[in-house]
Structures are given as structure tokens and as C-alpha cells.
Amino acid sequence: DGGITQSPKYLFRKEGQNVTLSCEQNLNHDAMYWYRQDPGQGLRLIYYSQIVNDFQKGDIAEGYSVSREKKESFPLTVTSAQKNPTAFYLCASGTGDSNQPQHFGDGTRLSIL
Amino acid sequence: GQNIDQPTEMTATEGAIVQINCTYQTSGFNGLFWYQQHAGEAPTFLSYNVLDGLEEKGRFSSFLSRSKGYSYLLLKELQMKDSASYLCAVRGSGGSYIPTFGRGTSLIVHP
């Protein structure tokens, strides 16, 4: 079955530590996205990539970094510069066509130790 | 900029009908999406509107008025499993077609 897989489901970060969230898709989608979701908030865009080896900052990119070396993979690193990283992180993929919805992974919940 | 408003929370009774509204102000318009999200899970796609009018899909329907910057999601014959957050997302202008999400409406269905 085609889908989008995020891992781990739960992640804990120590002060000063960088952590990487994995996102893999086998839907053959060109576009991939990372969102952050806080309680009572909508999804806020961190980074997106419309093609391999290219990515763009979203609305809240500070303290995060990404790479897109393969079409299937779009890992997100939460760096120590992100002072409030506790949140639910959602990865999505899509064809990039305006009338097509995004497909979401099951999310990673990141907490601070 | 983009601004999308939805009610924060709604409650309804099992078997009833509920309407969740979404108003938006965006730079251009290229479609509106509704997603359902159960707590701690991935959002799942419900509907897409790009032209004015009503789109019906089983128990769920979605309406769009572009001139009013307004949409609603109508849920009929409510079931307990419909308790979830409902997200409105709008695609504005620009080549990236990335939607902007509202804060979501938490729907609580009680017996």
C-alpha cells in the first residue's frame, strides 16, 4: 500500500541536542512538506520541497533544517536553536497540483526532557 | 497575507446535523480543502471546493461561496466517531499551491 511514514512516533530531546525526524513516502509525489501543530493551533508550515535537491522555508523555519536528497525522503532536523520544540510534527506529500489534497503521515510528538 | 477563521469548538448530539463554518481572506484563491483529524493522528482529506456551490459525499457535504470568502462543512446523521478536529485549508495564489490552514474546529459528539 502506498503511504507516508513518519518515525519515531514519540521523541524526546535534551537541552542543546539536535534531533532528526524521519519522513518517507512511496506515493511518487514530487512535493513534500513539514508542519508543526501546537494545541489549539492550526498547522504551521516549517519547510517544503517541490523537487529533489531543492527546498524552501515556510512560515516558521527558524531553528529547523531539512534535506531532500531523494524523492522519497524529507527528514527534518530540530536544532538546539529551536527554543520551544515541544509540538506535534506532521509530514505531508502531494503531487503539487492545485486540486489535489496533501497526504499526511501519522506524526511525531516531540517533547523536551 | 492569509487569514482563515473557524469556531474553536462545537458540540452536537448523535444523530443530529452540524455545520462547521470557515471564513477566509486570502491573496487569490485556488481551492478550499476540509480535513478531519482525530487526536494524535494524521489529518485525512474530506472534501475539495474550487467552484461555488455544494459538494456532497455521503454524510458529509461542503459548500463554497467565493464572493463571500465562506465555506461550510455539513455533517449529517452524526456518529460518535465523528468527534474530531475539522481543519479548513485554503490555497491562495502563487505557484507553490501550498494551502494555509485554519486553527481547526474541535467537534464533540455526545449521546
PDB file of C-alpha atoms in Angstrom:
ATOM      1  CA  ASP A   1       0.000   0.000   0.000  1.00  0.00           C
ATOM      2  CA  GLY A   2       1.228   3.470  -0.812  1.00  0.00           C
ATOM      3  CA  GLY A   3       1.616   5.858   2.029  1.00  0.00           C
ATOM      4  CA  ILE A   4       3.712   8.226   4.039  1.00  0.00           C
ATOM      5  CA  THR A   5       5.625   7.039   7.099  1.00  0.00           C
ATOM      6  CA  GLN A   6       6.959   9.130   9.929  1.00  0.00           C
ATOM      7  CA  SER A   7       9.282   7.889  12.656  1.00  0.00           C
ATOM      8  CA  PRO A   8       9.627   7.814  15.529  1.00  0.00           C
ATOM      9  CA  LYS A   9       6.135   8.315  16.879  1.00  0.00           C
ATOM     10  CA  TYR A  10       7.495   9.818  20.108  1.00  0.00           C
ATOM     11  CA  LEU A  11      10.815  11.600  20.576  1.00  0.00           C
ATOM     12  CA  PHE A  12      12.490  13.265  23.498  1.00  0.00           C
ATOM     13  CA  ARG A  13      15.143  15.946  23.200  1.00  0.00           C
ATOM     14  CA  LYS A  14      17.678  17.058  25.751  1.00  0.00           C
ATOM     15  CA  GLU A  15      18.771  20.653  26.053  1.00  0.00           C
ATOM     16  CA  GLY A  16      21.328  21.581  23.386  1.00  0.00           C
ATOM     17  CA  GLN A  17      20.651  18.473  21.336  1.00  0.00           C
ATOM     18  CA  ASN A  18      19.730  18.235  17.676  1.00  0.00           C
ATOM     19  CA  VAL A  19      17.166  15.585  16.734  1.00  0.00           C
ATOM     20  CA  THR A  20      16.042  14.340  13.329  1.00  0.00           C
ATOM     21  CA  LEU A  21      12.529  13.298  12.389  1.00  0.00           C
ATOM     22  CA  SER A  22      12.160  10.874   9.520  1.00  0.00           C
ATOM     23  CA  CYS A  23       9.592  11.099   6.730  1.00  0.00           C
ATOM     24  CA  GLU A  24       9.380   8.614   3.864  1.00  0.00           C
ATOM     25  CA  GLN A  25       6.761   8.336   1.117  1.00  0.00           C
ATOM     26  CA  ASN A  26       6.169   5.771  -1.615  1.00  0.00           C
ATOM     27  CA  LEU A  27       3.422   7.683  -3.396  1.00  0.00           C
ATOM     28  CA  ASN A  28       5.810   9.018  -6.041  1.00  0.00           C
ATOM     29  CA  HIS A  29       4.897  12.549  -5.014  1.00  0.00           C
ATOM     30  CA  ASP A  30       7.154  15.395  -6.064  1.00  0.00           C
ATOM     31  CA  ALA A  31       6.232  17.725  -3.213  1.00  0.00           C
ATOM     32  CA  MET A  32       6.810  17.187   0.492  1.00  0.00           C
ATOM     33  CA  TYR A  33       6.051  19.397   3.490  1.00  0.00           C
ATOM     34  CA  TRP A  34       6.717  19.687   7.206  1.00  0.00           C
ATOM     35  CA  TYR A  35       4.162  21.217   9.564  1.00  0.00           C
ATOM     36  CA  ARG A  36       4.145  21.939  13.248  1.00  0.00           C
ATOM     37  CA  GLN A  37       0.921  21.667  15.253  1.00  0.00           C
ATOM     38  CA  ASP A  38       0.525  23.106  18.736  1.00  0.00           C
ATOM     39  CA  PRO A  39      -2.598  22.694  20.913  1.00  0.00           C
ATOM     40  CA  GLY A  40      -5.384  24.940  19.685  1.00  0.00           C
ATOM     41  CA  GLN A  41      -3.333  25.983  16.680  1.00  0.00           C
ATOM     42  CA  GLY A  42      -3.605  25.191  13.032  1.00  0.00           C
ATOM     43  CA  LEU A  43      -0.853  23.554  11.033  1.00  0.00           C
ATOM     44  CA  ARG A  44       2.059  25.911  10.519  1.00  0.00           C
ATOM     45  CA  LEU A  45       4.432  25.329   7.633  1.00  0.00           C
ATOM     46  CA  ILE A  46       8.101  24.824   8.532  1.00  0.00           C
ATOM     47  CA  TYR A  47       9.705  23.821   5.210  1.00  0.00           C
ATOM     48  CA  TYR A  48       8.599  22.441   1.893  1.00  0.00           C
ATOM     49  CA  SER A  49      10.217  20.869  -1.133  1.00  0.00           C
ATOM     50  CA  GLN A  50       8.742  20.706  -4.603  1.00  0.00           C
ATOM     51  CA  ILE A  51      11.561  18.757  -6.197  1.00  0.00           C
ATOM     52  CA  VAL A  52      14.621  16.749  -5.234  1.00  0.00           C
ATOM     53  CA  ASN A  53      17.610  18.812  -4.080  1.00  0.00           C
ATOM     54  CA  ASP A  54      15.502  21.918  -3.589  1.00  0.00           C
ATOM     55  CA  PHE A  55      13.532  23.182  -0.588  1.00  0.00           C
ATOM     56  CA  GLN A  56      12.053  26.436   0.647  1.00  0.00           C
ATOM     57  CA  LYS A  57      11.450  27.983   4.060  1.00  0.00           C
ATOM     58  CA  GLY A  58       7.910  28.135   5.328  1.00  0.00           C
ATOM     59  CA  ASP A  59       6.437  30.481   7.890  1.00  0.00           C
ATOM     60  CA  ILE A  60       8.376  29.200  10.929  1.00  0.00           C
ATOM     61  CA  ALA A  61      11.681  27.817   9.594  1.00  0.00           C
ATOM     62  CA  GLU A  62      13.954  29.268  12.286  1.00  0.00           C
ATOM     63  CA  GLY A  63      15.615  26.549  14.359  1.00  0.00           C
ATOM     64  CA  TYR A  64      14.866  23.816  11.805  1.00  0.00           C
ATOM     65  CA  SER A  65      16.710  22.345   8.830  1.00  0.00           C
ATOM     66  CA  VAL A  66      15.806  19.858   6.094  1.00  0.00           C
ATOM     67  CA  SER A  67      17.309  17.981   3.181  1.00  0.00           C
ATOM     68  CA  ARG A  68      15.814  16.417   0.062  1.00  0.00           C
ATOM     69  CA  GLU A  69      18.432  14.112  -1.407  1.00  0.00           C
ATOM     70  CA  LYS A  70      15.894  11.533  -2.565  1.00  0.00           C
ATOM     71  CA  LYS A  71      12.358  11.914  -3.851  1.00  0.00           C
ATOM     72  CA  GLU A  72      11.059   9.536  -1.197  1.00  0.00           C
ATOM     73  CA  SER A  73      12.658  11.153   1.825  1.00  0.00           C
ATOM     74  CA  PHE A  74      12.398  14.545   3.544  1.00  0.00           C
ATOM     75  CA  PRO A  75      13.960  14.459   7.037  1.00  0.00           C
ATOM     76  CA  LEU A  76      13.532  17.353   9.436  1.00  0.00           C
ATOM     77  CA  THR A  77      16.206  18.294  11.980  1.00  0.00           C
ATOM     78  CA  VAL A  78      15.133  20.235  15.040  1.00  0.00           C
ATOM     79  CA  THR A  79      18.241  22.089  16.130  1.00  0.00           C
ATOM     80  CA  SER A  80      19.223  23.408  19.532  1.00  0.00           C
ATOM     81  CA  ALA A  81      18.391  26.885  18.194  1.00  0.00           C
ATOM     82  CA  GLN A  82      14.692  25.987  18.337  1.00  0.00           C
ATOM     83  CA  LYS A  83      13.909  27.062  21.897  1.00  0.00           C
ATOM     84  CA  ASN A  84      10.357  25.770  22.047  1.00  0.00           C
ATOM     85  CA  PRO A  85      10.378  22.485  20.109  1.00  0.00           C
ATOM     86  CA  THR A  86       7.647  20.666  22.031  1.00  0.00           C
ATOM     87  CA  ALA A  87       4.912  20.040  19.462  1.00  0.00           C
ATOM     88  CA  PHE A  88       3.295  17.529  17.133  1.00  0.00           C
ATOM     89  CA  TYR A  89       5.142  17.396  13.807  1.00  0.00           C
ATOM     90  CA  LEU A  90       3.354  16.332  10.651  1.00  0.00           C
ATOM     91  CA  CYS A  91       4.932  15.462   7.337  1.00  0.00           C
ATOM     92  CA  ALA A  92       2.862  15.580   4.158  1.00  0.00           C
ATOM     93  CA  SER A  93       3.329  14.868   0.490  1.00  0.00           C
ATOM     94  CA  GLY A  94       1.433  15.834  -2.626  1.00  0.00           C
ATOM     95  CA  THR A  95       1.515  15.961  -6.401  1.00  0.00           C
ATOM     96  CA  GLY A  96       1.796  19.750  -6.312  1.00  0.00           C
ATOM     97  CA  ASP A  97      -1.361  20.106  -8.405  1.00  0.00           C
ATOM     98  CA  SER A  98      -3.758  22.749  -7.096  1.00  0.00           C
ATOM     99  CA  ASN A  99      -6.783  20.456  -6.917  1.00  0.00           C
ATOM    100  CA  GLN A 100      -5.099  17.551  -5.184  1.00  0.00           C
ATOM    101  CA  PRO A 101      -5.062  17.159  -1.397  1.00  0.00           C
ATOM    102  CA  GLN A 102      -2.000  16.563   0.694  1.00  0.00           C
ATOM    103  CA  HIS A 103      -1.412  13.150   2.248  1.00  0.00           C
ATOM    104  CA  PHE A 104      -0.214  13.185   5.834  1.00  0.00           C
ATOM    105  CA  GLY A 105       1.912  10.888   7.948  1.00  0.00           C
ATOM    106  CA  ASP A 106       0.838   9.861  11.461  1.00  0.00           C
ATOM    107  CA  GLY A 107       3.053  12.473  13.081  1.00  0.00           C
ATOM    108  CA  THR A 108       5.898  12.623  15.583  1.00  0.00           C
ATOM    109  CA  ARG A 109       5.343  14.046  19.051  1.00  0.00           C
ATOM    110  CA  LEU A 110       8.480  15.783  20.272  1.00  0.00           C
ATOM    111  CA  SER A 111       8.993  16.620  23.929  1.00  0.00           C
ATOM    112  CA  ILE A 112      11.769  18.196  25.957  1.00  0.00           C
ATOM    113  CA  LEU A 113      13.465  16.201  28.728  1.00  0.00           C
TER     114      LEU A 113
ATOM    115  CA  GLY B   1      -1.451  37.587   3.846  1.00  0.00           C
ATOM    116  CA  GLN B   2      -3.888  34.834   4.575  1.00  0.00           C
ATOM    117  CA  ASN B   3      -6.451  34.741   7.346  1.00  0.00           C
ATOM    118  CA  ILE B   4      -8.719  31.779   7.997  1.00  0.00           C
ATOM    119  CA  ASP B   5     -11.301  31.683  10.785  1.00  0.00           C
ATOM    120  CA  GLN B   6     -13.173  28.718  12.218  1.00  0.00           C
ATOM    121  CA  PRO B   7     -15.014  28.280  15.517  1.00  0.00           C
ATOM    122  CA  THR B   8     -12.788  26.714  18.151  1.00  0.00           C
ATOM    123  CA  GLU B   9     -15.215  24.147  19.458  1.00  0.00           C
ATOM    124  CA  MET B  10     -18.691  22.808  18.748  1.00  0.00           C
ATOM    125  CA  THR B  11     -20.836  20.183  20.396  1.00  0.00           C
ATOM    126  CA  ALA B  12     -23.678  18.173  18.911  1.00  0.00           C
ATOM    127  CA  THR B  13     -25.843  15.172  19.622  1.00  0.00           C
ATOM    128  CA  GLU B  14     -25.517  11.779  17.986  1.00  0.00           C
ATOM    129  CA  GLY B  15     -27.853  11.521  15.002  1.00  0.00           C
ATOM    130  CA  ALA B  16     -28.095  15.288  14.541  1.00  0.00           C
ATOM    131  CA  ILE B  17     -26.743  17.609  11.828  1.00  0.00           C
ATOM    132  CA  VAL B  18     -23.917  20.075  12.421  1.00  0.00           C
ATOM    133  CA  GLN B  19     -22.497  22.846  10.236  1.00  0.00           C
ATOM    134  CA  ILE B  20     -18.895  23.976  10.692  1.00  0.00           C
ATOM    135  CA  ASN B  21     -18.139  27.352   9.146  1.00  0.00           C
ATOM    136  CA  CYS B  22     -14.905  28.675   7.696  1.00  0.00           C
ATOM    137  CA  THR B  23     -14.291  32.232   6.532  1.00  0.00           C
ATOM    138  CA  TYR B  24     -11.149  33.274   4.744  1.00  0.00           C
ATOM    139  CA  GLN B  25      -9.283  36.286   3.391  1.00  0.00           C
ATOM    140  CA  THR B  26      -6.516  35.267   1.027  1.00  0.00           C
ATOM    141  CA  SER B  27      -4.362  36.615  -1.741  1.00  0.00           C
ATOM    142  CA  GLY B  28      -6.087  34.928  -4.652  1.00  0.00           C
ATOM    143  CA  PHE B  29      -7.983  31.639  -4.424  1.00  0.00           C
ATOM    144  CA  ASN B  30      -7.162  28.210  -5.812  1.00  0.00           C
ATOM    145  CA  GLY B  31      -9.382  25.917  -3.825  1.00  0.00           C
ATOM    146  CA  LEU B  32     -10.516  25.056  -0.307  1.00  0.00           C
ATOM    147  CA  PHE B  33      -9.983  21.751   1.481  1.00  0.00           C
ATOM    148  CA  TRP B  34     -11.583  20.179   4.531  1.00  0.00           C
ATOM    149  CA  TYR B  35      -9.691  17.603   6.575  1.00  0.00           C
ATOM    150  CA  GLN B  36     -10.693  15.508   9.581  1.00  0.00           C
ATOM    151  CA  GLN B  37      -8.143  14.909  12.323  1.00  0.00           C
ATOM    152  CA  HIS B  38      -8.622  12.620  15.294  1.00  0.00           C
ATOM    153  CA  ALA B  39      -6.472  13.438  18.321  1.00  0.00           C
ATOM    154  CA  GLY B  40      -2.853  12.447  17.815  1.00  0.00           C
ATOM    155  CA  GLU B  41      -3.458  11.184  14.296  1.00  0.00           C
ATOM    156  CA  ALA B  42      -2.903  12.331  10.728  1.00  0.00           C
ATOM    157  CA  PRO B  43      -5.394  14.672   9.062  1.00  0.00           C
ATOM    158  CA  THR B  44      -7.422  12.863   6.413  1.00  0.00           C
ATOM    159  CA  PHE B  45      -8.925  14.502   3.357  1.00  0.00           C
ATOM    160  CA  LEU B  46     -12.694  15.042   3.320  1.00  0.00           C
ATOM    161  CA  SER B  47     -13.551  17.437   0.506  1.00  0.00           C
ATOM    162  CA  TYR B  48     -12.351  19.968  -2.031  1.00  0.00           C
ATOM    163  CA  ASN B  49     -14.213  23.004  -3.394  1.00  0.00           C
ATOM    164  CA  VAL B  50     -12.992  25.376  -6.056  1.00  0.00           C
ATOM    165  CA  LEU B  51     -16.294  26.486  -7.634  1.00  0.00           C
ATOM    166  CA  ASP B  52     -19.285  27.957  -5.832  1.00  0.00           C
ATOM    167  CA  GLY B  53     -21.869  25.514  -4.649  1.00  0.00           C
ATOM    168  CA  LEU B  54     -22.370  22.343  -2.698  1.00  0.00           C
ATOM    169  CA  GLU B  55     -20.323  19.155  -2.984  1.00  0.00           C
ATOM    170  CA  GLU B  56     -21.964  16.115  -1.432  1.00  0.00           C
ATOM    171  CA  LYS B  57     -20.126  12.995  -0.377  1.00  0.00           C
ATOM    172  CA  GLY B  58     -22.160  10.602   1.701  1.00  0.00           C
ATOM    173  CA  ARG B  59     -22.886  12.020   5.152  1.00  0.00           C
ATOM    174  CA  PHE B  60     -20.522  14.938   4.533  1.00  0.00           C
ATOM    175  CA  SER B  61     -21.157  17.941   2.294  1.00  0.00           C
ATOM    176  CA  SER B  62     -19.105  21.078   1.731  1.00  0.00           C
ATOM    177  CA  PHE B  63     -20.262  24.436   0.425  1.00  0.00           C
ATOM    178  CA  LEU B  64     -18.293  27.327  -1.032  1.00  0.00           C
ATOM    179  CA  SER B  65     -19.074  30.979  -1.785  1.00  0.00           C
ATOM    180  CA  ARG B  66     -16.019  32.645  -3.279  1.00  0.00           C
ATOM    181  CA  SER B  67     -17.589  36.100  -3.321  1.00  0.00           C
ATOM    182  CA  LYS B  68     -18.211  35.895   0.427  1.00  0.00           C
ATOM    183  CA  GLY B  69     -14.970  34.120   1.303  1.00  0.00           C
ATOM    184  CA  TYR B  70     -17.040  31.485   3.062  1.00  0.00           C
ATOM    185  CA  SER B  71     -17.306  27.731   3.267  1.00  0.00           C
ATOM    186  CA  TYR B  72     -19.048  25.265   5.499  1.00  0.00           C
ATOM    187  CA  LEU B  73     -18.794  21.558   6.188  1.00  0.00           C
ATOM    188  CA  LEU B  74     -22.101  19.850   6.882  1.00  0.00           C
ATOM    189  CA  LEU B  75     -22.131  16.570   8.773  1.00  0.00           C
ATOM    190  CA  LYS B  76     -25.381  14.613   8.819  1.00  0.00           C
ATOM    191  CA  GLU B  77     -26.510  11.677  10.961  1.00  0.00           C
ATOM    192  CA  LEU B  78     -23.713  12.333  13.401  1.00  0.00           C
ATOM    193  CA  GLN B  79     -21.916   9.374  14.917  1.00  0.00           C
ATOM    194  CA  MET B  80     -19.698   9.227  17.980  1.00  0.00           C
ATOM    195  CA  LYS B  81     -16.709   8.546  15.738  1.00  0.00           C
ATOM    196  CA  ASP B  82     -17.224  11.965  14.117  1.00  0.00           C
ATOM    197  CA  SER B  83     -15.781  13.532  17.276  1.00  0.00           C
ATOM    198  CA  ALA B  84     -12.601  15.053  15.885  1.00  0.00           C
ATOM    199  CA  SER B  85     -10.998  18.277  14.782  1.00  0.00           C
ATOM    200  CA  TYR B  86     -12.036  19.625  11.373  1.00  0.00           C
ATOM    201  CA  LEU B  87      -9.462  21.693   9.515  1.00  0.00           C
ATOM    202  CA  CYS B  88     -10.225  24.195   6.788  1.00  0.00           C
ATOM    203  CA  ALA B  89      -7.329  24.886   4.396  1.00  0.00           C
ATOM    204  CA  VAL B  90      -7.217  27.412   1.570  1.00  0.00           C
ATOM    205  CA  ARG B  91      -4.875  27.572  -1.396  1.00  0.00           C
ATOM    206  CA  GLY B  92      -4.131  31.122  -2.415  1.00  0.00           C
ATOM    207  CA  SER B  93      -2.344  32.407  -5.459  1.00  0.00           C
ATOM    208  CA  GLY B  94       1.262  31.695  -6.225  1.00  0.00           C
ATOM    209  CA  GLY B  95       2.981  28.843  -7.954  1.00  0.00           C
ATOM    210  CA  SER B  96       3.603  26.696  -4.900  1.00  0.00           C
ATOM    211  CA  TYR B  97      -0.088  25.878  -4.261  1.00  0.00           C
ATOM    212  CA  ILE B  98       0.617  25.425  -0.588  1.00  0.00           C
ATOM    213  CA  PRO B  99      -2.550  25.674   1.498  1.00  0.00           C
ATOM    214  CA  THR B 100      -2.901  27.775   4.624  1.00  0.00           C
ATOM    215  CA  PHE B 101      -4.688  26.010   7.479  1.00  0.00           C
ATOM    216  CA  GLY B 102      -7.183  27.395   9.925  1.00  0.00           C
ATOM    217  CA  ARG B 103      -6.881  26.531  13.625  1.00  0.00           C
ATOM    218  CA  GLY B 104      -9.411  23.748  13.322  1.00  0.00           C
ATOM    219  CA  THR B 105     -12.790  23.190  14.937  1.00  0.00           C
ATOM    220  CA  SER B 106     -12.998  20.571  17.653  1.00  0.00           C
ATOM    221  CA  LEU B 107     -16.328  18.767  17.342  1.00  0.00           C
ATOM    222  CA  ILE B 108     -17.629  16.814  20.305  1.00  0.00           C
ATOM    223  CA  VAL B 109     -20.494  14.420  19.622  1.00  0.00           C
ATOM    224  CA  HIS B 110     -22.361  13.197  22.683  1.00  0.00           C
ATOM    225  CA  PRO B 111     -25.052  10.536  23.055  1.00  0.00           C
TER     226      PRO B 111
END
